[in-house]
XYZ file of C-alpha atoms in Angstrom:
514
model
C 11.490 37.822 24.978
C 13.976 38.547 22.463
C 17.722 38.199 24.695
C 19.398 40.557 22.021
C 17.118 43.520 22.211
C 19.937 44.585 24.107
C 23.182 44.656 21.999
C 26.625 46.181 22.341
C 28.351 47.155 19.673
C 32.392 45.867 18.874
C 33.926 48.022 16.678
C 36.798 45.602 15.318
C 40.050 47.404 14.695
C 42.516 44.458 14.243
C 42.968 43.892 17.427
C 44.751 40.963 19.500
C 41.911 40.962 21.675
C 38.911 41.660 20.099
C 37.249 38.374 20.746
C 38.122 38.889 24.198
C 36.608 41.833 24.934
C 33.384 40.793 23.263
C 33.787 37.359 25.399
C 33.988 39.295 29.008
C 30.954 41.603 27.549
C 29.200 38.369 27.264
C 30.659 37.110 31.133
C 28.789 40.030 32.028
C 25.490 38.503 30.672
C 24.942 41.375 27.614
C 24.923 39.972 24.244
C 27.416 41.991 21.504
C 28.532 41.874 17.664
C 31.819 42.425 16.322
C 31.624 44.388 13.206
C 34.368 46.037 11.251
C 35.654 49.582 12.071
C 34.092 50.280 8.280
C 30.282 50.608 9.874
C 28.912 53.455 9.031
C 26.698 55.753 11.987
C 23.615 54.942 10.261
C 24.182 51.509 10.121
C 25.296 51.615 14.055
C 21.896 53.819 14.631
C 19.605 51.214 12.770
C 21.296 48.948 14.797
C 19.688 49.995 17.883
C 23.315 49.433 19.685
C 23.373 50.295 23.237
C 26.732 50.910 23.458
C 30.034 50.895 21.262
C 33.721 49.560 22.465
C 36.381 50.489 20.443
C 39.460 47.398 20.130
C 43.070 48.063 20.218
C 44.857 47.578 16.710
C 48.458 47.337 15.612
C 47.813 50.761 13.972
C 48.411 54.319 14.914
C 45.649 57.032 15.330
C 47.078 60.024 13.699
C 48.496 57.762 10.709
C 46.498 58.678 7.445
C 46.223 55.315 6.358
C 45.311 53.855 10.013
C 41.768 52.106 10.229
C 38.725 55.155 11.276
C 35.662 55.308 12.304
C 32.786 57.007 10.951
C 33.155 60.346 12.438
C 29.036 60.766 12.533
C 29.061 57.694 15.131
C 30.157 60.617 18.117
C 26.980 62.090 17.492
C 24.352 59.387 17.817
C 24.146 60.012 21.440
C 25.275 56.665 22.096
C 27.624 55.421 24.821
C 31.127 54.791 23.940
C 34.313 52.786 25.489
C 37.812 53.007 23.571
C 40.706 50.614 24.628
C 43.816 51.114 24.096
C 43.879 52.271 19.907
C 40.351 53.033 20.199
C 41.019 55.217 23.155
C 43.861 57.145 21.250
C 41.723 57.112 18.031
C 38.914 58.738 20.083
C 40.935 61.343 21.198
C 42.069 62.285 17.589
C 38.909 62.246 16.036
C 37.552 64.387 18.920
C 40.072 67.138 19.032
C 42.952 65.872 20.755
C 46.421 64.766 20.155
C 48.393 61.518 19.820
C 52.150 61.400 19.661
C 54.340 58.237 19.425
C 55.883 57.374 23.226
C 59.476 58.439 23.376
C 62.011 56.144 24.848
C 60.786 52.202 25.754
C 57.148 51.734 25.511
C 55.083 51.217 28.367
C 54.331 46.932 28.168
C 53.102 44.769 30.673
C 51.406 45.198 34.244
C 51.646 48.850 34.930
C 50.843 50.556 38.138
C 47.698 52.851 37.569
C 46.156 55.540 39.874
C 42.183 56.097 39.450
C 39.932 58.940 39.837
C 37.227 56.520 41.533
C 34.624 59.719 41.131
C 34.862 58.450 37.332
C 31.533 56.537 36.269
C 33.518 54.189 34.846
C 35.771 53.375 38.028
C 33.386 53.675 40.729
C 33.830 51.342 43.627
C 37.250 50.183 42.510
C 40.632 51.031 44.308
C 42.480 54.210 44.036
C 45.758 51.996 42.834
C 45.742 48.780 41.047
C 47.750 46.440 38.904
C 46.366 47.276 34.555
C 48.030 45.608 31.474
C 49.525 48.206 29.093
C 50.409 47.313 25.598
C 51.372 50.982 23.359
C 53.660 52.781 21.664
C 51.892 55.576 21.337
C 49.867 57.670 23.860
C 47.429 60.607 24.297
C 49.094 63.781 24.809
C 46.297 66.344 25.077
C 42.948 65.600 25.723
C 39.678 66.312 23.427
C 37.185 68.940 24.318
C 34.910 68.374 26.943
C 37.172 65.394 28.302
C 38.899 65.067 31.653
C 41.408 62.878 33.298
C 40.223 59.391 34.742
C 43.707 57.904 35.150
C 47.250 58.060 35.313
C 50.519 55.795 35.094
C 54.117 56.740 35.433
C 54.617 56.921 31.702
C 51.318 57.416 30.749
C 49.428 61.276 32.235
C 46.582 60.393 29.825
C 45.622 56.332 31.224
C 41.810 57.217 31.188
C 39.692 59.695 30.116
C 36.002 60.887 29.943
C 33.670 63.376 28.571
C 30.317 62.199 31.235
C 28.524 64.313 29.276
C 28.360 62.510 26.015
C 29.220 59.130 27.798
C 32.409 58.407 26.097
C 34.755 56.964 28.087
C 38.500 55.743 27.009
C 41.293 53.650 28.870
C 44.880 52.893 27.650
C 44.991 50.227 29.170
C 43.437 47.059 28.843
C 40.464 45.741 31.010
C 39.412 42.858 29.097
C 42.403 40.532 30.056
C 43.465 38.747 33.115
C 46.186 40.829 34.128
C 44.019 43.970 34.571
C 42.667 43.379 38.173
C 39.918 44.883 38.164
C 38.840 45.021 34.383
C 35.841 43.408 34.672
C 34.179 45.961 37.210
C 35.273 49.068 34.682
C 33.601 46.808 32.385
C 30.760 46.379 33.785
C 30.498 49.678 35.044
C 29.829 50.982 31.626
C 27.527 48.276 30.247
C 25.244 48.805 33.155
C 25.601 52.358 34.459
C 26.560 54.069 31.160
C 24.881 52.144 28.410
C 22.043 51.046 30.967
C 21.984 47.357 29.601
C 19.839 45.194 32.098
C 22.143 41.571 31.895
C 19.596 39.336 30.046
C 22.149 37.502 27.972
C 21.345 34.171 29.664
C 22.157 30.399 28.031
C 18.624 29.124 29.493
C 17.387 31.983 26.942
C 19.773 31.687 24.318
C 18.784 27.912 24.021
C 15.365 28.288 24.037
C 14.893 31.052 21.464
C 17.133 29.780 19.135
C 14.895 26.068 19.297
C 11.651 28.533 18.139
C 14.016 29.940 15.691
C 15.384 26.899 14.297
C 11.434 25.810 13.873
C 10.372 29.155 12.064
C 13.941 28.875 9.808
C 14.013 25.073 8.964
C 9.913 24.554 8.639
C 9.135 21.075 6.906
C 12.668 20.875 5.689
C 14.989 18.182 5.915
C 18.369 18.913 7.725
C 21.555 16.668 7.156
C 24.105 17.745 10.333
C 28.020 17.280 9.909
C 28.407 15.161 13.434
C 31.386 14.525 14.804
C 31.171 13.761 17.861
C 32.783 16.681 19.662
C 31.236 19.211 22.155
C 30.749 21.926 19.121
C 29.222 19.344 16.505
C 26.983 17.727 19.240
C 25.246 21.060 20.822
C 24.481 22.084 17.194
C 23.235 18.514 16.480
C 20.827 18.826 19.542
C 19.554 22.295 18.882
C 18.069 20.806 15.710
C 17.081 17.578 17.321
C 15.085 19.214 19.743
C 13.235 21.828 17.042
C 12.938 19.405 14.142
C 13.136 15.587 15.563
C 13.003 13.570 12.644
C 13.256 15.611 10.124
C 17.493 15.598 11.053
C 19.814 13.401 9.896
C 22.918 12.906 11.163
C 26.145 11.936 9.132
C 29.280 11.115 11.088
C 32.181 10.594 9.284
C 34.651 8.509 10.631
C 37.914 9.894 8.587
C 40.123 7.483 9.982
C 41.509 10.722 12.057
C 39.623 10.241 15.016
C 41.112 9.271 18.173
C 41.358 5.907 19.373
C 37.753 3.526 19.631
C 36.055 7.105 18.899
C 34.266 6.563 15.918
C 32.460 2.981 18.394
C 31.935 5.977 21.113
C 29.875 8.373 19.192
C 28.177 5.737 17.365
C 26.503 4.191 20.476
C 26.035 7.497 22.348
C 23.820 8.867 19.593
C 21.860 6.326 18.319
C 21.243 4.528 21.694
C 21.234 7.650 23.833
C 19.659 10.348 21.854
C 17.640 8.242 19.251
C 19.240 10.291 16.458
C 19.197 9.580 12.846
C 22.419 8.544 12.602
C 24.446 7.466 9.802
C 28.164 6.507 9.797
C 29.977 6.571 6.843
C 33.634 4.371 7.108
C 35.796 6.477 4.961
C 39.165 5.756 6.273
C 40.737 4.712 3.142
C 39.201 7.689 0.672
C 40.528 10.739 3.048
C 43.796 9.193 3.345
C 44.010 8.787 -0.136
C 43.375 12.203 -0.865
C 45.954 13.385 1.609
C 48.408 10.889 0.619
C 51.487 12.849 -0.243
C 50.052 16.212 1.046
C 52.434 18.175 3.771
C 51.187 21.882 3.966
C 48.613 22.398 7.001
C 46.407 24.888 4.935
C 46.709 22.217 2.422
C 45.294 19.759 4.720
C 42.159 21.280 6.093
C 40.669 22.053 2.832
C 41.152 18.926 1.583
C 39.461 17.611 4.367
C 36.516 19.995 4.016
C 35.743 19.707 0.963
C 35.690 15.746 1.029
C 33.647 15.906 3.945
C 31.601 18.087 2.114
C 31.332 15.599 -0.753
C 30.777 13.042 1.765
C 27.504 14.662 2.347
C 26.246 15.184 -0.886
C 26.910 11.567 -1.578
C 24.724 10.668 1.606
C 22.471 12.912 0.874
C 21.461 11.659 -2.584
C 21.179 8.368 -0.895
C 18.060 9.880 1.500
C 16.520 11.942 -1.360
C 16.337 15.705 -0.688
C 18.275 17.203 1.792
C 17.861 21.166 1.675
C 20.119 22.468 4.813
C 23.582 21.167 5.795
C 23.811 22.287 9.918
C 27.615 22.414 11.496
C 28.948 23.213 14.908
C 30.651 26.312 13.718
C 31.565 28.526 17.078
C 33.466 31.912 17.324
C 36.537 31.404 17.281
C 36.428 29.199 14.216
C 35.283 32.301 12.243
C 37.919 34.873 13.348
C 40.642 32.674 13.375
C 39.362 32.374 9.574
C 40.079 35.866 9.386
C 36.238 36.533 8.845
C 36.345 40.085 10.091
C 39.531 42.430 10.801
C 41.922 40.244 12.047
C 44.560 38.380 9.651
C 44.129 34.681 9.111
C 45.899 32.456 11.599
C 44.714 29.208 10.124
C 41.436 27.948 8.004
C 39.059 26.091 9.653
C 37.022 22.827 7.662
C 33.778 24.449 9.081
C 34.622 28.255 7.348
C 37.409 29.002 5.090
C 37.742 25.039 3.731
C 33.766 25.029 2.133
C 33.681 24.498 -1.561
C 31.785 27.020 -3.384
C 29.068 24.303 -4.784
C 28.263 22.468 -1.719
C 24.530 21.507 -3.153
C 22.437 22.608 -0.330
C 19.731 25.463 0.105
C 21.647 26.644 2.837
C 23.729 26.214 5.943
C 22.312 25.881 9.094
C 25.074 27.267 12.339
C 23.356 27.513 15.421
C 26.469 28.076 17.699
C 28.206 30.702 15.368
C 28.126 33.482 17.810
C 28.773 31.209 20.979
C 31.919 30.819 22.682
C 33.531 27.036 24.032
C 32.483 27.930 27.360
C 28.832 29.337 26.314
C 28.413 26.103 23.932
C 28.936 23.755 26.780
C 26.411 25.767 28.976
C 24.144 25.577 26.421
C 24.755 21.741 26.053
C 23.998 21.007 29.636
C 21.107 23.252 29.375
C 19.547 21.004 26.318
C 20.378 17.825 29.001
C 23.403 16.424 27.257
C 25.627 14.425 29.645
C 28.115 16.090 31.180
C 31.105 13.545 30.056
C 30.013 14.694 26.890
C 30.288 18.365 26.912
C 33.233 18.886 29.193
C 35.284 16.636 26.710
C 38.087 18.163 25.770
C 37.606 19.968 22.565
C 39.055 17.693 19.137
C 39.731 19.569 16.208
C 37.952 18.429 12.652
C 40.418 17.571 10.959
C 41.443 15.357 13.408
C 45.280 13.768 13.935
C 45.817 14.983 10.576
C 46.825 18.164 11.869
C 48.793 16.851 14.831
C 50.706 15.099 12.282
C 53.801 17.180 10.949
C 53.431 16.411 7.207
C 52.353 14.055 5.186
C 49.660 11.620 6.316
C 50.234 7.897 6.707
C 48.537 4.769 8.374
C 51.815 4.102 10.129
C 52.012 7.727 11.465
C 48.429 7.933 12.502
C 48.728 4.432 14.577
C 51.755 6.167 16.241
C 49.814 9.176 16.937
C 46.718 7.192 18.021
C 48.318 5.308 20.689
C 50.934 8.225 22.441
C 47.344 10.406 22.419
C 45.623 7.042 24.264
C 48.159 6.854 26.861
C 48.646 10.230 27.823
C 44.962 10.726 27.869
C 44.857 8.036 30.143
C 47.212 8.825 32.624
C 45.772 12.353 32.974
C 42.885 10.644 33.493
C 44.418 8.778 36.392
C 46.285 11.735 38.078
C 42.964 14.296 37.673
C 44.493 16.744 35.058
C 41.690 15.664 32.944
C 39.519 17.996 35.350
C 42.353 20.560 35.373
C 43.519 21.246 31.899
C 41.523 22.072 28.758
C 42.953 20.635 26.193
C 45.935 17.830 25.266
C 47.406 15.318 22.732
C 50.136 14.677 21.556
C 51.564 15.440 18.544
C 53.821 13.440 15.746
C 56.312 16.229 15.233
C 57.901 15.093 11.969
C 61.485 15.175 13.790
C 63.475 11.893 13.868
C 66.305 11.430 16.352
C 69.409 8.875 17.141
C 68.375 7.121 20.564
C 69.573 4.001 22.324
C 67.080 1.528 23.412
C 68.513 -1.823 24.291
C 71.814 -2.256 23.814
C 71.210 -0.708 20.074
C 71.053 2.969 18.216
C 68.033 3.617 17.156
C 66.986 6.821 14.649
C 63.143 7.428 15.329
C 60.361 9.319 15.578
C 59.920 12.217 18.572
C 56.185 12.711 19.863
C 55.895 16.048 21.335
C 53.017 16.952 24.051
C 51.007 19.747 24.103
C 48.756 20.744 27.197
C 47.084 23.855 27.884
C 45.156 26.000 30.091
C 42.261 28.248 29.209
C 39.216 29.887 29.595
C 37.972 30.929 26.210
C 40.467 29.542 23.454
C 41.229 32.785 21.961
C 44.485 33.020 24.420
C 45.927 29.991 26.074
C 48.729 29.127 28.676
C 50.830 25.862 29.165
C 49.995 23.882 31.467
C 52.375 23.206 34.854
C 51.601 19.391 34.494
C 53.796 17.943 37.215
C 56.867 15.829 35.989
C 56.122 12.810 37.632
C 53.660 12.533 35.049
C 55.701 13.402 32.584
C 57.735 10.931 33.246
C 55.085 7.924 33.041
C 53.555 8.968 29.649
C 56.906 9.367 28.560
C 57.981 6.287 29.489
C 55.275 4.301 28.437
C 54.950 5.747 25.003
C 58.865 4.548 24.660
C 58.428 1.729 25.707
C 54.739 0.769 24.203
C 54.326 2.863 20.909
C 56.521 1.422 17.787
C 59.351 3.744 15.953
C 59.136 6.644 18.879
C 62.394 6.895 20.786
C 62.145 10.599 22.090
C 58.784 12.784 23.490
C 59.368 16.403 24.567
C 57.096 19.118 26.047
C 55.614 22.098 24.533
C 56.210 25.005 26.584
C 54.794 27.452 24.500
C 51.510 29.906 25.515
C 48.820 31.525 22.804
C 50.091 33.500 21.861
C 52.642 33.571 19.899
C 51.815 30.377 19.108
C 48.607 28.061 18.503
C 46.947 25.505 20.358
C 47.382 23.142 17.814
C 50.588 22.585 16.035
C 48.941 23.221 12.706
């Protein structure tokens, strides 16, 4: 059974939330691609899409110069959903109008009313709670289109033309604050585009073993392990298709968190009876980065040496023809692969050197999300400790280091992250938040400590909440425990005199610092 014989299409127009709209298509078991707005109809018809969504976008529909779609796509006789930019762009292209909102624009949760006779709202409430984000709105509707919705600023919230199955919101359903996003959702996947929910990781993990065989053949695979949840899946997929035939190289950096590098080591040789190499190459990344302050800076550097790493390893072993990494989604669009603008390069996409001396690259988990990587990790039977770890970024402390890189910094670094892993560990947060470190922020500040002044470092800590890592919130962590890894990394880490809290969600900002 092939689980994508059943595909929605994301038409990417730059928006905020593109990956999570294709995230909650996959919640509702329906596999989907993002492509660019530049797809042409025959593309989308060879395709064999089920259904289209239109993203938002920062753009403006009756703007000459604003991002369109191909025109031709309305005619397929395809299903199709536009949110919020798509909506209004849908209503241009079609015949209607679009005109800029006048006054304050209409932000935030927004009272909507519902026509629940709509296809796409039926069983939901008459009233509900949406999230609005637009400066411009749909004044008169296309031909053939009626009124699904309304707001107090907004007499055009939803629309649809049942005929043709297009359907179009203002608002969107695709994040949290929309109350009951997920049922319009679903409503169209299933009783518009007539998908049957067979996006399933039991599936996913067994088709992509068969296609791993077929792909890789009598070919030798060498497999950029890490150690985290991403690297480790990937590493197993292969495992499981091709045995012997993959090696494993972990490179320990010298960025790793504390006894790491011993950790991985014994889990995969012992537990997994891996090929398993482990290069020490602690003093040859930090001499590369000695000196070197700017992030971007940073990560390629670190990509391309791991990169040369491999080769090195790889001449070693004789012929190695694939390299396989534990690429996922959000690595790739926050890499700017696709509509959206970069944010920051990751070592697995944007930080590749051009030459890298292999037949090909092998990413198993490139169209996965965190959450659907770990399900697929406990599906393939690897311990749960394992793939519920927090995720660890690979370019390790080097980017929770504000610039350059030294041994004295990363010690510093090393031990704060130890303890407040450790007392998060003790209090239960560990279970409770998805991701935290802390971070050497580059700031020094006078302190007293003893009856002397000091002028030292300040460690900042960074905890968040989330379900798919494309948006994030802080997390409440209560200040008792605050207090004791504050305390302790005073009072135990050298040259730190200050730590502080990061209080900031994603967006605006990142999960990581750089």
């Amino acid at each position: 059974m092939d689980i994508k014989n059943q595909t929605v299409l994301i038409m990417d127009f730059g928006g905020q939330y593109t990956q999570l709209i294709a995230r909650r298509v996959r919640e509702c078991n329906v596999y989907c691609e993002i492509k660019s707005y530049k797809i042409t109809a025959q593309e989308i018809k060879d395709g064999g899409y089920m259904g289209i969504i239109f993203t938002g976008g920062p753009n403006s529909a009756y703007d000459d110069n604003g991002p369109k779609c191909d025109p031709k796509l309305f005619e397929l006789g395809i299903p199709v959903l536009g949110i919020c930019y798509g909506a209004q762009l849908m209503a241009q292209t079609l015949g209607g109008k679009v005109v800029p909102v006048e006054g304050s624009r209409e932000y935030g949760k927004t009272e909507v009313e519902f026509n629940t006779s709509s296809l796409l709202f039926h069983a939901a409430d008459k009233e509900n709670i949406c999230w609005m984000s637009h400066t411009d709105r749909i004044e008169e509707l296309p031909h053939g289109f009626k009124t699904t919705a309304i707001s107090m600023d907004c007499p055009i919230a939803a629309m649809e033309d049942i005929k043709r199955n297009f359907f179009a919101v203002q608002f969107h359903p695709e994040v949290q604050h929309t109350v009951e996003g997920m049922l319009y959702l679903r409503n169209f996947l299933y009783n518009a585009c007539m998908c049957t929910a067979n996006w399933r990781m039991d599936d996913f993990v067994k088709e992509t073993i068969a296609s791993l065989k077929k792909q890789i053949g009598d070919k030798k695979v060498l497999c950029a392990l890490s150690g985290g949840v991403d690297s480790s899946v990937a590493a197993l997929l292969v495992h499981k298709a091709i045995g012997k035939q993959l090696t494993c190289i972990f490179v320990d950096h010298g960025l790793l968190r504390k006894d790491e590098g011993d950790q991985v080591e014994k889990v995969f040789k012992q537990q997994f009876d891996m090929n398993l190499i482990r290069v020490n190459a602690q003093e040859r990344f930090l001499t590369k980065l000695a000196g070197v302050s700017e992030p971007e800076r940073k990560r390629k550097i670190i990509g391309e040496e791991f990169i040369r790493v491999f080769e090195e390893e790889s001449a070693k072993l004789g012929k190695m023809d694939y390299l396989c990494q534990g690429t996922i989604y959000p690595d790739v669009v926050e890499s700017g692969v696709g509509e959206s603008a970069v944010i920051k390069s990751h070592h697995n996409v944007g930080g590749l050197p051009e030459d890298i001396g292999f037949e090909g690259i092998i990413e198993p988990l490139r169209d996965l999300f965190k959450d659907e990587v770990r399900r697929a990790g406990l599906e393939l039977g690897i311990p749960e400790f394992l793939v519920m770890r927090q995720p660890f970024p690979g370019p390790g402390l080097a980017i929770r280091i504000m610039g350059d890189i030294t041994e004295e910094k990363l010690e510093i670094v090393r031990e704060a992250d130890a303890i407040m892993r450790e007392e998060f560990a003790k209090s239960g947060l560990d279970k409770q938040v998805n991701q935290y470190f802390a971070v050497l922020t580059g700031v020094r500040s006078v302190g007293v400590m003893g009856d002397g002044r000091t002028y030292d470092n300040t460690i900042a800590l960074r905890a968040v909440t989330t379900s798919d890592f494309m948006t994030a919130d802080w997390a409440r962590v209560p200040y008792d425990v605050l207090e004791k890894v504050s305390n302790r990394i005073v009072n135990e880490v050298d040259n730190v005199n200050r730590v502080v809290y990061d209080i900031t969600s994603k967006p605006p900002a990142t999960v990581e610092w750089e």
